[in-house]
mmCIF file of C-alpha atoms in Angstrom:
data_model
loop_
_atom_site.group_PDB
_atom_site.id
_atom_site.type_symbol
_atom_site.label_atom_id
_atom_site.label_comp_id
_atom_site.label_asym_id
_atom_site.label_seq_id
_atom_site.Cartn_x
_atom_site.Cartn_y
_atom_site.Cartn_z
ATOM 1 C CA MET A 267 221.939 41.103 151.478
ATOM 2 C CA HIS A 268 223.090 43.923 153.756
ATOM 3 C CA MET A 269 220.483 46.710 154.059
ATOM 4 C CA ARG A 270 222.855 49.546 153.081
ATOM 5 C CA LEU A 271 223.713 47.746 149.849
ATOM 6 C CA PHE A 272 220.045 47.011 149.269
ATOM 7 C CA ARG A 273 219.126 50.691 149.615
ATOM 8 C CA THR A 274 221.949 51.613 147.239
ATOM 9 C CA ILE A 275 220.476 49.211 144.700
ATOM 10 C CA ALA A 276 216.991 50.568 145.281
ATOM 11 C CA VAL A 277 218.052 54.146 144.543
ATOM 12 C CA CYS A 278 220.083 53.113 141.548
ATOM 13 C CA TRP A 279 217.048 51.373 140.028
ATOM 14 C CA MET A 280 215.231 54.663 139.792
ATOM 15 C CA LEU A 281 216.998 55.631 136.590
ATOM 16 C CA LEU A 282 217.473 52.152 135.206
ATOM 17 C CA VAL A 283 214.760 50.299 133.609
ATOM 18 C CA SER A 284 216.524 45.549 128.544
ATOM 19 C CA ALA A 285 217.238 46.725 125.177
ATOM 20 C CA THR A 286 219.035 44.840 122.447
ATOM 21 C CA GLY A 287 220.736 45.971 119.288
ATOM 22 C CA GLN A 288 223.912 46.016 117.324
ATOM 23 C CA ALA A 289 226.723 48.468 117.980
ATOM 24 C CA GLN A 290 225.380 51.842 116.948
ATOM 25 C CA THR A 291 226.988 54.453 119.201
ATOM 26 C CA ASP A 292 230.642 55.463 119.387
ATOM 27 C CA ALA A 293 232.524 54.993 122.648
ATOM 28 C CA ALA A 294 232.829 58.716 123.428
ATOM 29 C CA THR A 295 229.096 59.335 123.072
ATOM 30 C CA ALA A 296 228.279 56.231 125.091
ATOM 31 C CA GLU A 297 230.527 57.369 127.926
ATOM 32 C CA ARG A 298 228.986 60.833 127.810
ATOM 33 C CA LEU A 299 225.517 59.309 128.139
ATOM 34 C CA VAL A 300 226.620 57.130 131.045
ATOM 35 C CA ARG A 301 228.278 60.035 132.847
ATOM 36 C CA GLU A 302 225.626 62.694 132.277
ATOM 37 C CA SER A 303 222.772 60.348 133.187
ATOM 38 C CA GLY A 304 224.369 59.544 136.539
ATOM 39 C CA LEU A 305 224.800 55.854 135.757
ATOM 40 C CA TRP A 306 228.574 56.274 136.061
ATOM 41 C CA ASP A 307 228.235 57.557 139.641
ATOM 42 C CA GLN A 308 225.649 54.918 140.526
ATOM 43 C CA ILE A 309 227.965 52.158 139.331
ATOM 44 C CA GLY A 310 230.765 53.712 141.373
ATOM 45 C CA ALA A 311 228.577 53.761 144.481
ATOM 46 C CA MET A 312 227.634 50.141 143.945
ATOM 47 C CA ALA A 313 231.264 49.127 143.456
ATOM 48 C CA THR A 314 232.129 50.740 146.790
ATOM 49 C CA ALA A 315 229.112 49.410 148.668
ATOM 50 C CA PHE A 316 229.222 45.746 147.698
ATOM 51 C CA PRO A 317 232.623 44.676 149.125
ATOM 52 C CA SER A 318 231.974 46.532 152.383
ATOM 53 C CA ALA A 319 228.480 45.069 152.739
ATOM 54 C CA MET A 320 229.761 41.584 151.977
ATOM 55 C CA MET A 321 232.517 41.829 154.568
ATOM 56 C CA GLN A 322 230.115 43.115 157.217
ATOM 57 C CA GLY A 323 228.080 39.985 156.625
ATOM 58 C CA VAL A 324 231.185 37.808 156.895
ATOM 59 C CA GLU A 325 232.193 39.452 160.178
ATOM 60 C CA GLN A 326 228.728 38.813 161.635
ATOM 61 C CA ALA A 327 228.721 35.129 160.711
ATOM 62 C CA ARG A 328 228.708 32.598 163.544
ATOM 63 C CA LYS A 329 231.720 30.800 162.078
ATOM 64 C CA ARG A 330 234.041 33.622 161.134
ATOM 65 C CA PRO A 331 237.017 33.033 158.813
ATOM 66 C CA SER A 332 240.528 33.713 159.992
ATOM 67 C CA GLU A 333 242.035 37.186 159.612
ATOM 68 C CA ALA A 334 244.099 35.984 156.658
ATOM 69 C CA GLU A 335 241.038 34.492 154.978
ATOM 70 C CA THR A 336 239.055 37.674 155.600
ATOM 71 C CA ALA A 337 241.807 39.791 154.051
ATOM 72 C CA ARG A 338 241.898 37.584 150.958
ATOM 73 C CA MET A 339 238.098 37.690 150.648
ATOM 74 C CA ARG A 340 238.097 41.492 150.843
ATOM 75 C CA GLN A 341 240.844 41.686 148.218
ATOM 76 C CA ARG A 342 238.903 39.408 145.819
ATOM 77 C CA ALA A 343 235.700 41.402 146.374
ATOM 78 C CA GLU A 344 237.433 44.715 145.690
ATOM 79 C CA GLN A 345 239.009 43.280 142.546
ATOM 80 C CA ALA A 346 235.711 41.886 141.250
ATOM 81 C CA PHE A 347 233.901 45.153 141.956
ATOM 82 C CA ALA A 348 236.569 47.604 140.824
ATOM 83 C CA ALA A 349 234.588 50.702 139.861
ATOM 84 C CA ASP A 350 236.410 51.381 136.600
ATOM 85 C CA ARG A 351 235.802 47.815 135.409
ATOM 86 C CA LEU A 352 232.065 47.995 136.072
ATOM 87 C CA GLN A 353 231.813 51.491 134.593
ATOM 88 C CA GLN A 354 233.565 50.483 131.387
ATOM 89 C CA ARG A 355 231.479 47.305 131.082
ATOM 90 C CA SER A 356 228.294 49.349 131.461
ATOM 91 C CA THR A 357 229.489 51.892 128.924
ATOM 92 C CA GLN A 358 230.071 49.130 126.382
ATOM 93 C CA VAL A 359 226.502 47.882 126.848
ATOM 94 C CA VAL A 360 225.236 51.403 126.150
ATOM 95 C CA ALA A 361 227.493 51.697 123.085
ATOM 96 C CA ASP A 362 226.171 48.386 121.771
ATOM 97 C CA GLY A 363 222.497 49.090 122.376
ATOM 98 C CA MET A 364 221.863 52.848 122.151
ATOM 99 C CA GLN A 365 219.648 53.758 119.215
ATOM 100 C CA PRO A 366 221.081 56.919 117.608
ATOM 101 C CA GLN A 367 217.716 58.596 117.035
ATOM 102 C CA HIS A 368 217.293 58.929 120.810
ATOM 103 C CA ILE A 369 220.698 60.382 121.704
ATOM 104 C CA ALA A 370 219.818 64.067 121.265
ATOM 105 C CA ARG A 371 216.633 63.766 123.328
ATOM 106 C CA VAL A 372 218.394 61.967 126.187
ATOM 107 C CA LEU A 373 221.327 64.402 126.309
ATOM 108 C CA GLY A 374 218.912 67.316 125.990
ATOM 109 C CA TRP A 375 216.980 66.148 129.030
ATOM 110 C CA TYR A 376 220.063 65.859 131.213
ATOM 111 C CA ALA A 377 221.285 69.282 130.040
ATOM 112 C CA SER A 378 217.961 70.952 130.903
ATOM 113 C CA SER A 379 217.329 72.718 134.208
ATOM 114 C CA ALA A 380 214.820 70.011 135.186
ATOM 115 C CA GLY A 381 217.263 67.254 134.281
ATOM 116 C CA GLN A 382 220.015 68.951 136.281
ATOM 117 C CA ALA A 383 217.719 69.273 139.310
ATOM 118 C CA VAL A 384 216.887 65.572 139.173
ATOM 119 C CA ARG A 385 220.552 64.656 138.692
ATOM 120 C CA THR A 386 221.621 66.813 141.650
ATOM 121 C CA ALA A 387 219.033 65.183 143.896
ATOM 122 C CA GLU A 388 220.195 61.714 142.903
ATOM 123 C CA VAL A 389 223.869 62.476 143.508
ATOM 124 C CA ALA A 390 223.017 63.877 146.938
ATOM 125 C CA SER A 391 221.002 60.749 147.715
ATOM 126 C CA ILE A 392 223.950 58.504 146.902
ATOM 127 C CA ALA A 393 226.173 60.549 149.237
ATOM 128 C CA GLN A 394 223.539 60.409 151.980
ATOM 129 C CA GLN A 395 223.491 56.626 151.904
ATOM 130 C CA ALA A 396 227.182 56.542 152.773
ATOM 131 C CA SER A 397 226.665 58.458 156.027
ATOM 132 C CA VAL A 398 223.173 57.598 157.336
ATOM 133 C CA PRO A 399 222.181 54.153 158.669
ATOM 134 C CA PRO A 400 219.824 52.352 156.244
ATOM 135 C CA GLU A 401 217.087 51.842 158.835
ATOM 136 C CA VAL A 402 217.054 55.600 159.442
ATOM 137 C CA LEU A 403 216.792 56.307 155.716
ATOM 138 C CA THR A 404 213.907 53.856 155.399
ATOM 139 C CA ARG A 405 212.039 55.450 158.286
ATOM 140 C CA MET A 406 212.610 58.934 156.878
ATOM 141 C CA GLY A 407 211.405 57.891 153.435
ATOM 142 C CA ASN A 408 208.304 56.175 154.780
ATOM 143 C CA GLU A 409 207.385 59.231 156.841
ATOM 144 C CA LEU A 410 207.795 61.533 153.840
ATOM 145 C CA TRP A 411 205.658 59.234 151.681
ATOM 146 C CA SER A 412 202.844 59.062 154.223
ATOM 147 C CA GLN A 413 202.810 62.827 154.810
ATOM 148 C CA MET A 414 203.068 64.135 151.245
ATOM 149 C CA PRO A 415 200.022 65.453 149.357
ATOM 150 C CA PRO A 416 198.164 62.904 147.206
ATOM 151 C CA THR A 417 199.079 64.801 144.025
ATOM 152 C CA ARG A 418 202.817 64.476 144.714
ATOM 153 C CA ARG A 419 202.441 60.849 145.722
ATOM 154 C CA GLN A 420 200.698 60.247 142.404
ATOM 155 C CA LEU A 421 203.610 61.859 140.544
ATOM 156 C CA LEU A 422 206.171 59.642 142.256
ATOM 157 C CA GLN A 423 204.050 56.540 141.754
ATOM 158 C CA GLY A 424 203.830 57.500 138.079
ATOM 159 C CA LEU A 425 207.641 57.563 137.905
ATOM 160 C CA ILE A 426 207.862 54.190 139.648
ATOM 161 C CA ALA A 427 205.375 52.703 137.178
ATOM 162 C CA SER A 428 206.804 54.307 134.020
ATOM 163 C CA MET A 429 210.332 53.143 134.840
ATOM 164 C CA HIS A 430 209.109 49.718 136.059
ATOM 165 C CA VAL A 431 211.241 50.196 139.160
ATOM 166 C CA ALA A 432 209.854 47.277 141.190
ATOM 167 C CA GLU A 433 210.127 44.934 138.202
ATOM 168 C CA ALA A 434 213.684 46.131 137.581
ATOM 169 C CA MET A 435 214.676 45.528 141.192
ATOM 170 C CA LEU A 436 213.209 42.031 140.993
ATOM 171 C CA GLN A 437 215.035 41.271 137.737
ATOM 172 C CA ILE A 438 218.371 42.432 139.130
ATOM 173 C CA THR A 439 217.865 40.450 142.340
ATOM 174 C CA GLU A 440 217.054 37.262 140.421
ATOM 175 C CA ASN A 441 219.940 37.699 137.969
ATOM 176 C CA SER A 442 222.349 38.431 140.823
ATOM 177 C CA MET A 443 221.360 35.241 142.653
ATOM 178 C CA LEU A 444 221.690 33.238 139.441
ATOM 179 C CA ALA A 445 225.126 34.785 138.888
ATOM 180 C CA MET A 446 226.104 33.766 142.406
ATOM 181 C CA GLN A 447 224.972 30.212 141.681
ATOM 182 C CA ARG A 448 226.999 30.130 138.429
ATOM 183 C CA GLY A 449 230.112 31.393 140.167
ATOM 184 C CA LEU A 450 229.875 28.889 143.002
ATOM 185 C CA ALA A 451 229.250 26.036 140.552
ATOM 186 C CA LEU A 452 232.314 27.034 138.539
ATOM 187 C CA ALA A 453 234.421 27.267 141.695
ATOM 188 C CA ASP A 454 233.317 23.872 143.027
ATOM 189 C CA PRO A 455 231.232 21.613 140.736
ATOM 190 C CA GLU A 456 230.660 19.217 143.671
ATOM 191 C CA LEU A 457 228.690 21.737 145.742
ATOM 192 C CA PRO A 458 225.047 20.661 146.324
ATOM 193 C CA LEU A 459 223.523 23.720 144.668
ATOM 194 C CA PRO A 460 219.995 24.123 143.300
ATOM 195 C CA SER A 461 219.847 24.265 139.514
ATOM 196 C CA ALA A 462 219.114 27.497 137.698
ATOM 197 C CA GLU A 463 215.708 26.097 136.727
ATOM 198 C CA GLN A 464 214.882 25.293 140.356
ATOM 199 C CA MET A 465 215.874 28.808 141.363
ATOM 200 C CA ARG A 466 213.689 30.353 138.644
ATOM 201 C CA LYS A 467 210.688 28.334 139.839
ATOM 202 C CA GLY A 468 211.320 29.623 143.347
ATOM 203 C CA PHE A 469 211.502 33.203 142.077
ATOM 204 C CA LEU A 470 208.215 32.764 140.227
ATOM 205 C CA ALA A 471 206.443 31.557 143.373
ATOM 206 C CA GLN A 472 207.725 34.549 145.355
ATOM 207 C CA ARG A 473 207.202 37.137 142.609
ATOM 208 C CA PRO A 474 203.958 38.784 143.870
ATOM 209 C CA ALA A 475 205.276 39.264 147.408
ATOM 210 C CA MET A 476 208.660 40.512 146.181
ATOM 211 C CA LEU A 477 207.087 43.006 143.784
ATOM 212 C CA LYS A 478 205.006 44.409 146.626
ATOM 213 C CA THR A 479 208.102 44.751 148.817
ATOM 214 C CA PHE A 480 210.148 46.379 146.068
ATOM 215 C CA ASN A 481 207.363 48.828 145.257
ATOM 216 C CA GLU A 482 207.244 49.907 148.897
ATOM 217 C CA MET A 483 211.030 50.310 148.918
ATOM 218 C CA ALA A 484 210.835 52.401 145.750
ATOM 219 C CA GLN A 485 208.216 54.667 147.315
ATOM 220 C CA SER A 486 210.382 55.265 150.375
ATOM 221 C CA SER A 487 213.544 55.823 148.333
ATOM 222 C CA MET A 488 211.908 58.192 145.846
ATOM 223 C CA ALA A 489 210.199 60.212 148.549
ATOM 224 C CA LEU A 490 213.574 60.777 150.198
ATOM 225 C CA THR A 491 215.619 61.261 147.046
ATOM 226 C CA TYR A 492 213.326 63.855 145.450
ATOM 227 C CA GLN A 493 212.089 65.625 148.563
ATOM 228 C CA GLN A 494 213.643 68.928 147.440
ATOM 229 C CA VAL A 495 212.567 68.595 143.789
ATOM 230 C CA PRO A 496 209.462 70.672 142.937
ATOM 231 C CA ASP A 497 206.352 69.038 141.495
ATOM 232 C CA ARG A 498 206.758 70.882 138.178
ATOM 233 C CA VAL A 499 210.203 69.273 137.743
ATOM 234 C CA LEU A 500 208.823 65.846 138.598
ATOM 235 C CA LYS A 501 206.120 66.378 135.962
ATOM 236 C CA ASP A 502 208.826 67.144 133.374
ATOM 237 C CA TYR A 503 210.736 64.080 134.513
ATOM 238 C CA LEU A 504 207.658 61.894 134.129
ATOM 239 C CA THR A 505 207.080 63.267 130.621
ATOM 240 C CA TYR A 506 210.681 62.416 129.707
ATOM 241 C CA CYS A 507 210.440 58.907 131.215
ATOM 242 C CA LYS A 508 207.295 58.188 129.192
ATOM 243 C CA SER A 509 208.869 59.386 125.932
ATOM 244 C CA PRO A 510 210.354 56.823 123.478
ATOM 245 C CA ALA A 511 213.858 58.134 124.210
ATOM 246 C CA GLY A 512 213.353 58.027 127.972
ATOM 247 C CA ARG A 513 211.928 54.505 127.907
ATOM 248 C CA HIS A 514 214.726 53.270 125.641
ATOM 249 C CA PHE A 515 217.539 54.738 127.723
ATOM 250 C CA ASN A 516 216.055 53.646 131.044
ATOM 251 C CA GLU A 517 215.754 50.087 129.730
ATOM 252 C CA LEU A 518 219.290 50.199 128.358
ATOM 253 C CA GLY A 519 220.570 51.533 131.674
ATOM 254 C CA LEU A 520 219.019 48.575 133.448
ATOM 255 C CA GLN A 521 220.664 46.171 131.037
ATOM 256 C CA ALA A 522 224.024 47.895 131.531
ATOM 257 C CA PHE A 523 223.773 47.768 135.318
ATOM 258 C CA ASP A 524 222.488 44.194 135.298
ATOM 259 C CA GLN A 525 225.238 42.831 133.050
ATOM 260 C CA ALA A 526 228.036 44.602 134.903
ATOM 261 C CA PHE A 527 226.782 43.545 138.321
ATOM 262 C CA SER A 528 226.029 39.921 137.373
ATOM 263 C CA ALA A 529 229.444 39.441 135.732
ATOM 264 C CA SER A 530 231.193 40.771 138.829
ATOM 265 C CA ILE A 531 229.215 38.496 141.160
ATOM 266 C CA THR A 532 230.015 35.425 139.045
ATOM 267 C CA SER A 533 233.707 36.386 139.027
ATOM 268 C CA LEU A 534 233.715 36.971 142.781
ATOM 269 C CA MET A 535 231.984 33.713 143.691
ATOM 270 C CA GLN A 536 234.403 31.786 141.486
ATOM 271 C CA SER A 537 237.454 33.487 143.016
ATOM 272 C CA LEU A 538 236.365 33.010 146.633
ATOM 273 C CA ALA A 539 237.091 29.283 146.367
ATOM 274 C CA GLY A 540 240.780 30.100 146.738
ATOM 275 C CA THR A 541 240.572 32.146 149.936
ATOM 276 C CA ARG A 542 240.498 29.388 152.563
ATOM 277 C CA ASP A 543 243.614 28.796 154.659
ATOM 278 C CA ASN A 544 243.808 25.125 153.671
ATOM 279 C CA GLN A 545 243.978 25.926 149.970
ATOM 280 C CA ASN A 546 246.846 27.054 147.825
ATOM 281 C CA ILE A 547 246.268 30.647 146.798
#
């Protein structure tokens, strides 16, 4: 996976951490929650980043497709990851799963001065990713993490733990790879692909090492994202994340992001079968 896309995912995980339930929230309230929490913008950033990252990988491949094939692949990727489609799919997940007793607390947090400060920092971080090389961002984040006072580091690590950021990143990575496998299998049942069960066993064997890597990525990303946010605001944020409402909405946000992203990957992998020059499009 291209590093810029991977950093985009890493930052997005910070707010997202699966909830189930029957439809309990009206569409307007669900969209308000998605927009005010920043999930709407994060989905938009992801929708923009994925096709570009995918095509950069294609262009660097040893056996590059023809220009016509490349154009068709880009078109299919942009269709599968259309921002409005992913945003609406995520909003529906929130509408289906949001427990009404938590709505006021969640909206109250994002309307507060602390919530606005956190939201502003996250929006700025998303914009920064579009203009700064990922290796530079990683180096900057690592330097900030190593130089910050232990008390601030403890606050950020508390946020990482309370939102289960590393676990969320691992879950999304696994589900994305499974979605890719499903899409390829649907596109060409004759492909010699590993089964979903084989892939899950592989994930399980790699889980400790991947969790360690994702935790380190979360530390770097959070250090950079919240570098201008005062400790007192981070303390308020941690209190919110540990509250029943904060835990519920973070978990629901993860489910929304996961379902939208996985569905788009499956759709893309299935559609790519028709992009080769020797096939009828």
